[in-house]
Coordinates of N, CA and C in Angstrom, one line a residue:
M715 N 73.6 176.0 117.0 CA 73.4 175.1 115.9 C 74.7 174.9 115.1
E716 N 74.9 173.6 114.6 CA 76.1 173.3 113.9 C 76.1 173.9 112.5
R717 N 77.3 174.4 112.1 CA 77.5 174.8 110.7 C 78.8 174.1 110.2
H718 N 78.8 173.8 108.9 CA 79.9 173.0 108.4 C 80.3 173.4 107.0
F719 N 81.6 173.2 106.7 CA 82.1 173.1 105.4 C 82.5 171.7 105.3
I720 N 82.1 171.0 104.2 CA 82.5 169.6 103.9 C 83.6 169.6 102.8
Y721 N 84.8 169.1 103.1 CA 85.9 169.2 102.2 C 86.2 167.8 101.7
N722 N 86.6 167.8 100.4 CA 87.2 166.6 99.8 C 88.7 166.7 100.0
V723 N 89.3 165.7 100.7 CA 90.7 165.8 101.1 C 91.4 164.5 100.8
A724 N 92.8 164.6 100.9 CA 93.6 163.4 100.7 C 93.5 162.5 101.9
K725 N 93.9 161.3 101.8 CA 93.8 160.3 102.9 C 94.6 160.8 104.1
E726 N 95.7 161.3 103.9 CA 96.5 161.8 105.1 C 95.8 162.9 105.8
E727 N 95.1 163.8 105.1 CA 94.3 164.8 105.8 C 93.2 164.2 106.5
Y728 N 92.5 163.2 105.9 CA 91.4 162.5 106.5 C 91.9 161.9 107.8
D729 N 93.0 161.2 107.8 CA 93.5 160.5 108.9 C 93.9 161.4 110.1
M730 N 94.4 162.6 109.7 CA 94.9 163.5 110.8 C 93.8 164.5 111.2
C731 N 92.6 164.5 110.4 CA 91.6 165.6 110.6 C 92.2 167.0 110.5
R732 N 93.1 167.1 109.5 CA 93.7 168.4 109.3 C 93.8 168.7 107.8
I733 N 93.4 169.9 107.4 CA 93.5 170.3 106.0 C 94.8 171.0 105.8
T734 N 95.6 170.4 105.0 CA 96.9 171.0 104.7 C 97.0 171.7 103.3
N735 N 96.0 171.3 102.4 CA 96.0 171.9 101.1 C 95.6 173.4 101.2
T736 N 96.3 174.3 100.5 CA 96.0 175.7 100.6 C 94.7 176.1 100.0
K737 N 94.3 175.3 99.0 CA 93.0 175.5 98.4 C 92.1 174.3 98.4
P738 N 91.6 173.9 99.5 CA 90.8 172.7 99.6 C 89.5 172.7 98.8
R739 N 89.1 171.6 98.4 CA 87.9 171.5 97.6 C 86.7 171.4 98.5
I740 N 85.8 172.4 98.4 CA 84.6 172.3 99.3 C 83.5 171.6 98.5
I741 N 83.0 170.5 99.1 CA 82.0 169.7 98.4 C 80.6 170.2 98.8
A742 N 80.4 170.6 100.0 CA 79.1 171.1 100.5 C 79.3 172.0 101.7
Y743 N 78.3 172.8 102.0 CA 78.4 173.7 103.1 C 77.0 173.8 103.7
C744 N 77.0 174.0 105.0 CA 75.8 174.3 105.8 C 76.1 175.5 106.6
T745 N 75.7 176.7 106.2 CA 76.0 177.9 106.9 C 74.7 178.5 107.5
E746 N 73.6 177.9 107.1 CA 72.3 178.3 107.7 C 71.5 177.1 108.1
P747 N 71.8 176.5 109.3 CA 71.2 175.3 109.7 C 69.7 175.2 109.8
S748 N 69.1 176.4 109.9 CA 67.6 176.4 110.0 C 67.0 176.3 108.6
K749 N 67.8 176.4 107.5 CA 67.2 176.2 106.1 C 67.5 174.8 105.7
T750 N 66.6 174.2 105.0 CA 66.8 172.9 104.4 C 67.5 173.1 103.1
R751 N 68.7 172.4 103.0 CA 69.5 172.4 101.7 C 69.8 171.0 101.3
I752 N 69.8 170.7 100.1 CA 70.1 169.4 99.5 C 71.3 169.5 98.6
F753 N 72.3 168.7 98.9 CA 73.5 168.7 98.0 C 73.6 167.3 97.4
T754 N 73.7 167.3 96.1 CA 73.8 166.1 95.4 C 75.2 165.8 94.9
I755 N 75.7 164.6 95.2 CA 77.1 164.2 94.7 C 76.8 163.2 93.7
S756 N 77.2 163.5 92.5 CA 77.1 162.6 91.3 C 78.4 161.8 91.2
F757 N 78.4 160.5 91.3 CA 79.6 159.7 91.2 C 79.7 159.3 89.7
R758 N 80.5 160.1 89.0 CA 80.7 159.9 87.6 C 82.2 159.8 87.3
S759 N 82.6 159.0 86.4 CA 84.0 158.9 86.0 C 84.4 160.1 85.1
F760 N 83.4 160.7 84.5 CA 83.7 161.9 83.6 C 82.6 162.9 84.0
S761 N 83.1 164.2 84.2 CA 82.1 165.2 84.4 C 82.2 166.3 83.3
P762 N 81.1 166.7 82.8 CA 81.1 167.8 81.8 C 81.4 169.1 82.4
M763 N 81.4 169.2 83.7 CA 81.6 170.5 84.4 C 83.1 170.6 84.8
P764 N 83.8 171.6 84.3 CA 85.2 171.8 84.7 C 85.3 172.1 86.2
G765 N 86.4 171.5 86.7 CA 86.7 171.7 88.1 C 85.9 170.9 89.1
T766 N 85.1 170.0 88.6 CA 84.3 169.1 89.5 C 85.1 167.8 89.8
V767 N 84.7 167.1 90.8 CA 85.4 165.8 91.1 C 84.9 164.8 90.2
E768 N 85.9 164.0 89.7 CA 85.6 162.8 88.9 C 85.9 161.6 89.7
Y769 N 85.0 160.7 89.8 CA 85.2 159.5 90.6 C 85.6 158.3 89.8
H770 N 86.6 157.6 90.1 CA 87.1 156.5 89.3 C 87.1 155.2 90.0
P771 N 86.7 154.1 89.3 CA 86.6 152.8 89.9 C 88.0 152.4 90.6
G772 N 87.8 151.8 91.7 CA 89.0 151.3 92.5 C 89.6 152.4 93.3
H773 N 89.1 153.6 93.4 CA 89.7 154.7 94.2 C 88.7 155.0 95.4
S774 N 89.3 155.6 96.4 CA 88.6 156.1 97.6 C 88.6 157.6 97.6
Y775 N 87.6 158.2 98.1 CA 87.4 159.6 98.2 C 87.0 160.0 99.6
Y776 N 87.7 161.0 100.2 CA 87.7 161.3 101.6 C 87.0 162.6 101.8
F777 N 86.1 162.7 102.8 CA 85.4 163.9 103.1 C 85.4 164.2 104.6
I778 N 85.7 165.4 105.0 CA 85.7 165.7 106.4 C 85.1 167.1 106.6
S779 N 84.7 167.4 107.8 CA 84.4 168.8 108.3 C 85.3 169.1 109.5
T780 N 86.1 170.1 109.4 CA 87.0 170.5 110.5 C 86.4 171.8 111.1
S781 N 85.2 172.2 110.7 CA 84.6 173.4 111.3 C 84.4 173.2 112.8
R782 N 84.4 174.3 113.5 CA 84.1 174.3 115.0 C 83.0 175.3 115.2
P783 N 82.3 175.1 116.4 CA 81.2 176.1 116.7 C 81.6 177.5 116.6
D784 N 82.8 177.9 116.9 CA 83.3 179.2 116.9 C 84.1 179.6 115.7
N785 N 84.3 178.7 114.8 CA 85.1 179.0 113.6 C 84.7 178.0 112.4
L786 N 83.9 178.5 111.6 CA 83.4 177.7 110.4 C 84.5 177.3 109.5
H787 N 85.6 178.2 109.4 CA 86.7 177.9 108.5 C 87.9 177.2 109.1
N788 N 87.7 176.7 110.3 CA 88.8 176.0 111.0 C 89.3 174.9 110.1
R789 N 90.6 174.6 110.1 CA 91.2 173.5 109.2 C 91.9 172.5 110.0
D790 N 91.8 172.4 111.3 CA 92.5 171.5 112.1 C 91.6 170.9 113.2
G791 N 91.3 169.6 113.2 CA 90.5 169.0 114.3 C 89.0 169.3 114.1
G792 N 88.5 170.2 115.0 CA 87.0 170.5 114.9 C 86.1 169.3 115.0
Y793 N 85.0 169.4 114.3 CA 84.0 168.3 114.3 C 84.6 166.9 113.8
C794 N 85.6 167.0 113.0 CA 86.2 165.8 112.5 C 86.9 165.0 113.6
S795 N 87.6 165.6 114.5 CA 88.3 164.9 115.5 C 87.4 164.8 116.8
Q796 N 86.5 165.7 117.0 CA 85.7 165.7 118.2 C 84.5 164.7 118.0
Y797 N 83.9 164.7 116.9 CA 82.7 163.9 116.6 C 82.8 163.0 115.4
N798 N 84.0 162.7 115.0 CA 84.2 161.8 113.9 C 83.4 162.2 112.6
M799 N 83.4 163.5 112.3 CA 82.6 164.0 111.2 C 83.5 163.8 109.9
K800 N 83.5 162.6 109.4 CA 84.2 162.2 108.2 C 83.6 161.0 107.6
V801 N 83.8 160.8 106.3 CA 83.3 159.7 105.6 C 84.2 159.4 104.4
V802 N 84.3 158.1 104.1 CA 85.1 157.6 102.9 C 84.1 157.0 101.9
F803 N 84.2 157.4 100.7 CA 83.4 156.8 99.6 C 84.4 155.9 98.8
K804 N 84.1 154.6 98.7 CA 85.0 153.7 97.9 C 84.2 153.4 96.7
V805 N 84.8 153.7 95.6 CA 84.1 153.4 94.3 C 84.6 152.1 93.8
A806 N 83.7 151.2 93.7 CA 84.1 149.8 93.3 C 84.5 149.7 91.9
D807 N 85.5 148.8 91.7 CA 85.9 148.5 90.3 C 85.0 147.4 89.8
K808 N 84.2 147.7 88.8 CA 83.2 146.7 88.3 C 83.8 145.3 88.0
R809 N 85.1 145.3 87.7 CA 85.7 143.9 87.4 C 85.9 143.1 88.7
N810 N 85.8 143.8 89.9 CA 86.0 143.0 91.1 C 84.8 143.0 92.0
V811 N 83.7 143.4 91.4 CA 82.4 143.4 92.2 C 81.7 142.1 91.9
L812 N 81.2 141.5 93.0 CA 80.5 140.3 92.8 C 79.0 140.6 92.7
T813 N 78.3 139.9 91.9 CA 76.8 140.0 91.9 C 76.4 139.3 93.2
S814 N 75.2 139.6 93.6 CA 74.7 139.0 94.8 C 74.6 137.4 94.7
E815 N 74.3 137.0 93.5 CA 74.2 135.5 93.3 C 75.6 134.9 93.3
A816 N 76.6 135.5 92.7 CA 78.0 135.0 92.8 C 78.5 135.0 94.2
R817 N 78.2 136.1 95.0 CA 78.7 136.2 96.3 C 78.0 135.1 97.2
D818 N 76.7 134.9 97.0 CA 76.1 133.8 97.7 C 76.7 132.4 97.4
R819 N 77.0 132.2 96.1 CA 77.7 130.9 95.8 C 79.0 130.8 96.4
A820 N 79.8 131.9 96.5 CA 81.1 131.9 97.1 C 81.0 131.6 98.6
V821 N 80.1 132.3 99.2 CA 79.9 132.1 100.7 C 79.5 130.7 101.0
K822 N 78.5 130.2 100.3 CA 78.0 128.9 100.5 C 79.1 127.8 100.3
S823 N 80.0 128.1 99.4 CA 81.1 127.1 99.1 C 82.1 127.0 100.3
V824 N 82.2 128.0 101.1 CA 83.1 127.9 102.3 C 82.4 127.5 103.6
V825 N 81.1 127.4 103.6 CA 80.4 127.0 104.8 C 80.6 125.5 105.0
T826 N 81.0 125.2 106.2 CA 81.1 123.8 106.6 C 79.8 123.4 107.3
S827 N 79.7 122.1 107.6 CA 78.5 121.6 108.3 C 78.3 122.2 109.6
D828 N 79.3 122.6 110.4 CA 79.1 123.1 111.7 C 79.1 124.7 111.7
Q829 N 79.0 125.3 110.6 CA 79.0 126.8 110.6 C 77.6 127.2 110.0
K830 N 77.1 128.3 110.5 CA 75.9 128.9 110.0 C 76.3 130.0 109.0
L831 N 75.6 130.2 108.0 CA 75.8 131.2 107.0 C 75.8 132.6 107.7
S832 N 74.9 132.8 108.6 CA 74.8 134.1 109.3 C 76.0 134.4 110.1
D833 N 76.6 133.4 110.7 CA 77.9 133.6 111.5 C 79.0 134.0 110.6
I834 N 79.1 133.5 109.4 CA 80.1 133.9 108.4 C 79.9 135.3 107.9
L835 N 78.6 135.7 107.6 CA 78.3 137.0 107.2 C 78.6 138.1 108.2
Q836 N 78.4 137.7 109.5 CA 78.6 138.7 110.6 C 80.1 139.0 110.8
K837 N 81.0 138.1 110.3 CA 82.4 138.3 110.5 C 82.9 139.4 109.5
K838 N 82.1 139.7 108.5 CA 82.5 140.8 107.5 C 83.8 140.5 106.9
D839 N 84.2 139.3 106.7 CA 85.4 138.9 106.0 C 85.2 139.2 104.5
Y840 N 86.3 139.5 103.8 CA 86.2 139.7 102.4 C 86.4 138.3 101.8
I841 N 85.6 138.0 100.8 CA 85.7 136.7 100.1 C 86.1 137.0 98.7
S842 N 87.1 136.3 98.2 CA 87.6 136.5 96.8 C 86.9 135.4 96.0
Y843 N 86.5 135.8 94.8 CA 85.8 134.8 94.0 C 86.1 135.1 92.6
D844 N 86.6 134.2 91.8 CA 87.0 134.3 90.5 C 85.8 134.1 89.6
M845 N 85.1 135.1 89.1 CA 83.9 135.0 88.3 C 84.2 134.4 86.9
E846 N 85.4 134.6 86.4 CA 85.7 134.2 85.0 C 85.8 132.6 85.0
N847 N 86.1 132.0 86.1 CA 86.3 130.6 86.1 C 85.1 129.8 86.6
H848 N 84.0 130.5 86.8 CA 82.7 129.9 87.2 C 81.6 130.2 86.3

């Protein structure tokens, strides 16, 4: 059974699947896979608890597990490189977030007569929209 430590790491560590920080921040752990455990990550810009992660708009936060079946505390490769055990949380900046209605207006404004809206949405292109001028 898999066992993991989930670390909050810098982008470079995330990209390399290697923990270089001498005291990495452990976000969650699963050392007893047969037991059900729930870990809650609260995305707050201010935390009343000292030493916890504060998440700020416009920033990205990187999490990886470099554990291996034979070494829970491994810090290089492991499940991160073998099975892509990593995730990025991007905290949106409220000033740049479109409401669904504004996004729909922006998308519809770029649709031409020979394009389908579904084709444009499948491209996953980013659309910039100036909400203050509309």
